[in-house]
Amino acid sequence: MIWLIASALLFSMGAYGALTRRTAILVFLSIELMLNAAALSLISFSRLYGSLDGQVVVLFIIAIAAAEVAVGLGLIVAIFRRRETTSVDELRQLRG
Amino acid sequence: MSVGLWEVLALLLLIGSGLAVVRLQNAVHAALALIANFLVVAGVYVALEARFVAMIQIIVYAGAIVVLFLFVIMLLSAASANVGQDLMPRLPWVAGLGAIGLAGLLTFAVTRFQPPANAPALGGGLPQALGPLLYDPEKWLYALLAVGFLLLVATVAAVVLIEPERIISATGHPAHPRRDKMPTPPMSEQKDEKAVVKR
């Protein structure tokens, strides 16, 4: 039960970081923290229910996080080469 | 569930390293705090009978993902600095209040949760127990295959994203051909030129 509360706290901290960080890399780092908090809650639910399915889902989360990081960091590097910045305040061409 | 010294220590380490990840101004320090957070979470996984996932967490998350982050942070050191005018100077307070509210809501939700009594033991979460589930066609086999395909696609995407022009020109469809890196002409043209020289 205490780990469910810990995962709630970690998730909120990651959300705070994703909102307040101003460069894309650090926003991405906070999103990794939120993913990790979700995985922690899955593992503790898996323990509480006595079922291994939660752990299998966490394995998938880790694999998908690896794919996400590969694509996301590739995007950040490509944007930085073209725009010389990754500040999320300056990358707002898609805003109406 | 009794709360012992080790739980309190791990909880404090989790909260401290999490706050360091979202508050430290130096991006390298934030990434190192993220590694610390992942290692503590791996320890918690071992305590929660998920030993295989704990090892994967250390190898993939702390070992590969954060190191990739560190590579990019150090490669683009200018990209990780807070530059320019802050458009929303009051945002940290609002986001802090929102995060505290979210934490309160989630904590309320999980403390209302009643775990079922006498849940079966997990056998330590070793690969012997996880493998049959992963490769069972009625459970997770197709999800596993889909994740494998996703990893392949992500790898190709990461390679293409770095230099799209060169990839496109190498496949014979030059979008922006550069003079110094023009693709070699096809074999048929070379043969024709040689034939012309012989004549």
CSV table of N, CA, C and O in Angstrom, one decimal, chain B residues 19-89:
chain,number,residue,atom,x,y,z
B,19,LEU,N,12.1,14.8,-6.6
B,19,LEU,CA,12.2,16.3,-6.5
B,19,LEU,C,13.4,16.8,-7.2
B,19,LEU,O,13.4,17.9,-7.9
B,20,ALA,N,14.6,16.1,-7.1
B,20,ALA,CA,15.8,16.5,-7.7
B,20,ALA,C,15.6,16.5,-9.2
B,20,ALA,O,16.1,17.4,-9.9
B,21,VAL,N,14.9,15.5,-9.7
B,21,VAL,CA,14.8,15.4,-11.2
B,21,VAL,C,14.0,16.6,-11.7
B,21,VAL,O,14.3,17.1,-12.8
B,22,VAL,N,13.0,17.0,-11.0
B,22,VAL,CA,12.1,18.1,-11.6
B,22,VAL,C,12.6,19.4,-11.2
B,22,VAL,O,12.1,20.4,-11.7
B,23,ARG,N,13.5,19.6,-10.2
B,23,ARG,CA,13.9,20.9,-9.7
B,23,ARG,C,15.3,21.3,-10.1
B,23,ARG,O,15.6,22.5,-10.2
B,24,LEU,N,16.2,20.4,-10.3
B,24,LEU,CA,17.6,20.8,-10.5
B,24,LEU,C,17.8,21.6,-11.8
B,24,LEU,O,17.2,21.2,-12.8
B,25,GLN,N,18.6,22.6,-11.8
B,25,GLN,CA,18.7,23.4,-12.9
B,25,GLN,C,19.7,22.8,-13.9
B,25,GLN,O,19.6,23.0,-15.1
B,26,ASN,N,20.7,22.1,-13.4
B,26,ASN,CA,21.7,21.5,-14.3
B,26,ASN,C,21.1,20.2,-14.9
B,26,ASN,O,20.7,19.3,-14.1
B,27,ALA,N,21.0,20.1,-16.2
B,27,ALA,CA,20.3,18.9,-16.8
B,27,ALA,C,21.1,17.6,-16.5
B,27,ALA,O,20.4,16.6,-16.4
B,28,VAL,N,22.4,17.7,-16.5
B,28,VAL,CA,23.2,16.5,-16.2
B,28,VAL,C,22.9,16.0,-14.8
B,28,VAL,O,22.6,14.8,-14.6
B,29,HIS,N,22.8,16.9,-13.8
B,29,HIS,CA,22.4,16.5,-12.5
B,29,HIS,C,21.0,15.9,-12.4
B,29,HIS,O,20.8,14.9,-11.7
B,30,ALA,N,20.1,16.5,-13.2
B,30,ALA,CA,18.7,15.9,-13.2
B,30,ALA,C,18.7,14.5,-13.7
B,30,ALA,O,18.0,13.6,-13.2
B,31,ALA,N,19.5,14.3,-14.8
B,31,ALA,CA,19.5,12.9,-15.4
B,31,ALA,C,20.2,11.9,-14.4
B,31,ALA,O,19.7,10.8,-14.3
B,32,LEU,N,21.2,12.4,-13.7
B,32,LEU,CA,21.8,11.5,-12.7
B,32,LEU,C,20.8,11.2,-11.5
B,32,LEU,O,20.8,10.1,-11.0
B,33,ALA,N,20.0,12.2,-11.1
B,33,ALA,CA,19.0,12.0,-10.1
B,33,ALA,C,18.0,11.0,-10.6
B,33,ALA,O,17.5,10.2,-9.8
B,34,LEU,N,17.7,11.0,-11.9
B,34,LEU,CA,16.8,10.0,-12.5
B,34,LEU,C,17.3,8.6,-12.4
B,34,LEU,O,16.6,7.7,-12.1
B,35,ILE,N,18.6,8.5,-12.6
B,35,ILE,CA,19.3,7.2,-12.4
B,35,ILE,C,19.1,6.7,-11.0
B,35,ILE,O,18.7,5.5,-10.7
B,36,ALA,N,19.3,7.6,-10.0
B,36,ALA,CA,19.2,7.2,-8.6
B,36,ALA,C,17.7,6.8,-8.3
B,36,ALA,O,17.5,5.8,-7.7
B,37,ASN,N,16.8,7.5,-8.9
B,37,ASN,CA,15.4,7.2,-8.7
B,37,ASN,C,15.1,5.8,-9.3
B,37,ASN,O,14.4,5.0,-8.6
B,38,PHE,N,15.6,5.5,-10.5
B,38,PHE,CA,15.3,4.2,-11.1
B,38,PHE,C,16.0,3.1,-10.3
B,38,PHE,O,15.4,2.0,-10.1
B,39,LEU,N,17.1,3.3,-9.7
B,39,LEU,CA,17.8,2.3,-8.9
B,39,LEU,C,17.0,2.0,-7.6
B,39,LEU,O,16.8,0.8,-7.2
B,40,VAL,N,16.5,3.1,-7.0
B,40,VAL,CA,15.7,2.8,-5.8
B,40,VAL,C,14.4,2.1,-6.1
B,40,VAL,O,14.0,1.2,-5.4
B,41,VAL,N,13.8,2.5,-7.3
B,41,VAL,CA,12.6,1.8,-7.7
B,41,VAL,C,12.9,0.3,-8.0
B,41,VAL,O,12.1,-0.6,-7.7
B,42,ALA,N,14.1,0.0,-8.5
B,42,ALA,CA,14.4,-1.4,-8.8
B,42,ALA,C,14.5,-2.2,-7.5
B,42,ALA,O,14.1,-3.3,-7.4
B,43,GLY,N,15.1,-1.5,-6.4
B,43,GLY,CA,15.1,-2.1,-5.1
B,43,GLY,C,13.7,-2.4,-4.6
B,43,GLY,O,13.4,-3.5,-4.0
B,44,VAL,N,12.8,-1.5,-4.8
B,44,VAL,CA,11.4,-1.7,-4.4
B,44,VAL,C,10.8,-2.8,-5.2
B,44,VAL,O,10.0,-3.7,-4.6
B,45,TYR,N,11.1,-3.0,-6.4
B,45,TYR,CA,10.6,-4.1,-7.2
B,45,TYR,C,11.1,-5.4,-6.6
B,45,TYR,O,10.3,-6.4,-6.6
B,46,VAL,N,12.3,-5.5,-6.2
B,46,VAL,CA,12.8,-6.8,-5.6
B,46,VAL,C,12.0,-7.1,-4.3
B,46,VAL,O,11.6,-8.2,-4.1
B,47,ALA,N,11.7,-6.0,-3.5
B,47,ALA,CA,10.9,-6.2,-2.3
B,47,ALA,C,9.4,-6.6,-2.7
B,47,ALA,O,8.8,-7.3,-1.9
B,48,LEU,N,9.0,-6.3,-3.9
B,48,LEU,CA,7.6,-6.6,-4.3
B,48,LEU,C,7.5,-7.8,-5.1
B,48,LEU,O,6.6,-8.0,-5.9
B,49,GLU,N,8.5,-8.7,-5.0
B,49,GLU,CA,8.5,-10.0,-5.7
B,49,GLU,C,8.5,-9.8,-7.2
B,49,GLU,O,7.7,-10.5,-7.9
B,50,ALA,N,9.3,-8.9,-7.7
B,50,ALA,CA,9.4,-8.7,-9.2
B,50,ALA,C,10.9,-8.7,-9.5
B,50,ALA,O,11.4,-7.6,-10.0
B,51,ARG,N,11.6,-9.7,-9.3
B,51,ARG,CA,13.1,-9.7,-9.4
B,51,ARG,C,13.5,-9.5,-10.9
B,51,ARG,O,14.4,-8.8,-11.2
B,52,PHE,N,12.8,-10.2,-11.8
B,52,PHE,CA,13.2,-10.1,-13.2
B,52,PHE,C,13.0,-8.7,-13.7
B,52,PHE,O,13.8,-8.1,-14.4
B,53,VAL,N,11.8,-8.1,-13.3
B,53,VAL,CA,11.6,-6.7,-13.8
B,53,VAL,C,12.6,-5.8,-13.2
B,53,VAL,O,13.0,-4.8,-13.8
B,54,ALA,N,13.0,-6.1,-11.9
B,54,ALA,CA,14.0,-5.2,-11.3
B,54,ALA,C,15.3,-5.2,-12.1
B,54,ALA,O,15.9,-4.2,-12.3
B,55,MET,N,15.7,-6.4,-12.5
B,55,MET,CA,17.0,-6.5,-13.3
B,55,MET,C,16.8,-5.8,-14.6
B,55,MET,O,17.7,-5.0,-15.1
B,56,ILE,N,15.6,-6.0,-15.3
B,56,ILE,CA,15.4,-5.3,-16.6
B,56,ILE,C,15.4,-3.8,-16.3
B,56,ILE,O,15.9,-3.0,-17.2
B,57,GLN,N,14.8,-3.3,-15.2
B,57,GLN,CA,14.8,-1.9,-14.9
B,57,GLN,C,16.2,-1.3,-14.8
B,57,GLN,O,16.5,-0.3,-15.4
B,58,ILE,N,17.1,-2.1,-14.1
B,58,ILE,CA,18.4,-1.6,-14.0
B,58,ILE,C,19.1,-1.5,-15.3
B,58,ILE,O,19.7,-0.6,-15.7
B,59,ILE,N,19.0,-2.6,-16.1
B,59,ILE,CA,19.7,-2.7,-17.3
B,59,ILE,C,19.2,-1.8,-18.4
B,59,ILE,O,19.9,-1.0,-19.0
B,60,VAL,N,17.9,-1.8,-18.6
B,60,VAL,CA,17.3,-1.0,-19.7
B,60,VAL,C,17.1,0.5,-19.3
B,60,VAL,O,17.6,1.4,-20.0
B,61,TYR,N,16.4,0.7,-18.1
B,61,TYR,CA,16.1,2.1,-17.7
B,61,TYR,C,17.4,2.8,-17.3
B,61,TYR,O,17.8,3.8,-17.9
B,62,ALA,N,18.0,2.3,-16.2
B,62,ALA,CA,19.1,3.0,-15.7
B,62,ALA,C,20.3,2.9,-16.6
B,62,ALA,O,21.2,3.8,-16.7
B,63,GLY,N,20.4,1.8,-17.2
B,63,GLY,CA,21.7,1.5,-18.0
B,63,GLY,C,21.6,2.1,-19.4
B,63,GLY,O,22.6,2.6,-19.9
B,64,ALA,N,20.5,2.0,-20.1
B,64,ALA,CA,20.4,2.4,-21.5
B,64,ALA,C,19.7,3.7,-21.7
B,64,ALA,O,20.2,4.6,-22.4
B,65,ILE,N,18.5,3.8,-21.1
B,65,ILE,CA,17.7,5.0,-21.5
B,65,ILE,C,18.3,6.3,-20.9
B,65,ILE,O,18.4,7.3,-21.7
B,66,VAL,N,18.7,6.2,-19.7
B,66,VAL,CA,19.2,7.5,-19.1
B,66,VAL,C,20.6,7.8,-19.7
B,66,VAL,O,20.9,9.0,-19.8
B,67,VAL,N,21.3,6.7,-20.0
B,67,VAL,CA,22.6,7.0,-20.7
B,67,VAL,C,22.4,7.7,-22.0
B,67,VAL,O,23.1,8.6,-22.4
B,68,LEU,N,21.4,7.3,-22.7
B,68,LEU,CA,21.0,7.9,-24.0
B,68,LEU,C,20.7,9.4,-23.7
B,68,LEU,O,21.1,10.3,-24.5
B,69,PHE,N,19.9,9.6,-22.7
B,69,PHE,CA,19.6,11.0,-22.3
B,69,PHE,C,20.9,11.8,-22.0
B,69,PHE,O,21.0,13.0,-22.5
B,70,LEU,N,21.8,11.2,-21.3
B,70,LEU,CA,23.0,11.9,-20.9
B,70,LEU,C,23.8,12.2,-22.2
B,70,LEU,O,24.4,13.3,-22.3
B,71,PHE,N,23.8,11.3,-23.2
B,71,PHE,CA,24.5,11.5,-24.4
B,71,PHE,C,23.9,12.8,-25.1
B,71,PHE,O,24.7,13.7,-25.5
B,72,VAL,N,22.6,12.8,-25.2
B,72,VAL,CA,22.0,14.0,-25.9
B,72,VAL,C,22.2,15.3,-25.1
B,72,VAL,O,22.5,16.3,-25.7
B,73,ILE,N,22.1,15.2,-23.8
B,73,ILE,CA,22.3,16.4,-23.0
B,73,ILE,C,23.7,17.0,-23.2
B,73,ILE,O,23.9,18.2,-23.4
B,74,MET,N,24.7,16.1,-23.2
B,74,MET,CA,26.1,16.5,-23.4
B,74,MET,C,26.4,16.9,-24.8
B,74,MET,O,27.2,17.8,-25.1
B,75,LEU,N,25.7,16.2,-25.8
B,75,LEU,CA,25.9,16.6,-27.2
B,75,LEU,C,25.3,18.0,-27.5
B,75,LEU,O,26.0,18.8,-28.2
B,76,LEU,N,24.1,18.2,-27.0
B,76,LEU,CA,23.5,19.5,-27.2
B,76,LEU,C,23.4,20.3,-25.9
B,76,LEU,O,22.4,20.5,-25.4
B,77,SER,N,24.6,20.7,-25.4
B,77,SER,CA,24.6,21.3,-24.1
B,77,SER,C,23.8,22.6,-24.1
B,77,SER,O,23.2,23.0,-23.1
B,78,ALA,N,23.8,23.3,-25.3
B,78,ALA,CA,23.0,24.5,-25.4
B,78,ALA,C,21.5,24.2,-25.4
B,78,ALA,O,20.7,25.1,-25.0
B,79,ALA,N,21.1,23.0,-25.7
B,79,ALA,CA,19.7,22.7,-25.8
B,79,ALA,C,19.1,22.5,-24.4
B,79,ALA,O,17.9,22.5,-24.3
B,80,SER,N,19.9,22.3,-23.4
B,80,SER,CA,19.4,22.0,-22.1
B,80,SER,C,19.4,23.2,-21.2
B,80,SER,O,19.1,23.0,-20.0
B,81,ALA,N,19.7,24.4,-21.7
B,81,ALA,CA,19.8,25.5,-20.8
B,81,ALA,C,18.4,26.3,-20.9
B,81,ALA,O,17.8,26.3,-22.0
B,82,ASN,N,18.1,26.9,-19.8
B,82,ASN,CA,16.9,27.8,-19.8
B,82,ASN,C,17.2,29.1,-20.4
B,82,ASN,O,17.9,29.9,-19.8
B,83,VAL,N,16.8,29.4,-21.6
B,83,VAL,CA,17.1,30.6,-22.3
B,83,VAL,C,15.9,31.4,-22.7
B,83,VAL,O,14.8,30.8,-22.7
B,84,GLY,N,16.0,32.6,-22.9
B,84,GLY,CA,14.9,33.4,-23.4
B,84,GLY,C,14.0,33.9,-22.3
B,84,GLY,O,14.2,33.6,-21.1
B,85,GLN,N,13.0,34.6,-22.7
B,85,GLN,CA,12.1,35.2,-21.7
B,85,GLN,C,11.1,34.1,-21.2
B,85,GLN,O,10.6,33.4,-22.0
B,86,ASP,N,10.8,34.1,-19.9
B,86,ASP,CA,9.8,33.2,-19.4
B,86,ASP,C,8.4,33.7,-19.7
B,86,ASP,O,8.1,34.8,-19.3
B,87,LEU,N,7.7,33.0,-20.5
B,87,LEU,CA,6.4,33.5,-20.9
B,87,LEU,C,5.4,33.4,-19.8
B,87,LEU,O,4.4,34.2,-19.8
B,88,MET,N,5.5,32.4,-18.9
B,88,MET,CA,4.5,32.3,-17.8
B,88,MET,C,5.2,32.2,-16.5
B,88,MET,O,5.5,31.2,-16.0
B,89,PRO,N,5.6,33.4,-15.9
B,89,PRO,CA,6.4,33.4,-14.7
B,89,PRO,C,5.7,32.8,-13.5
B,89,PRO,O,6.3,32.3,-12.5
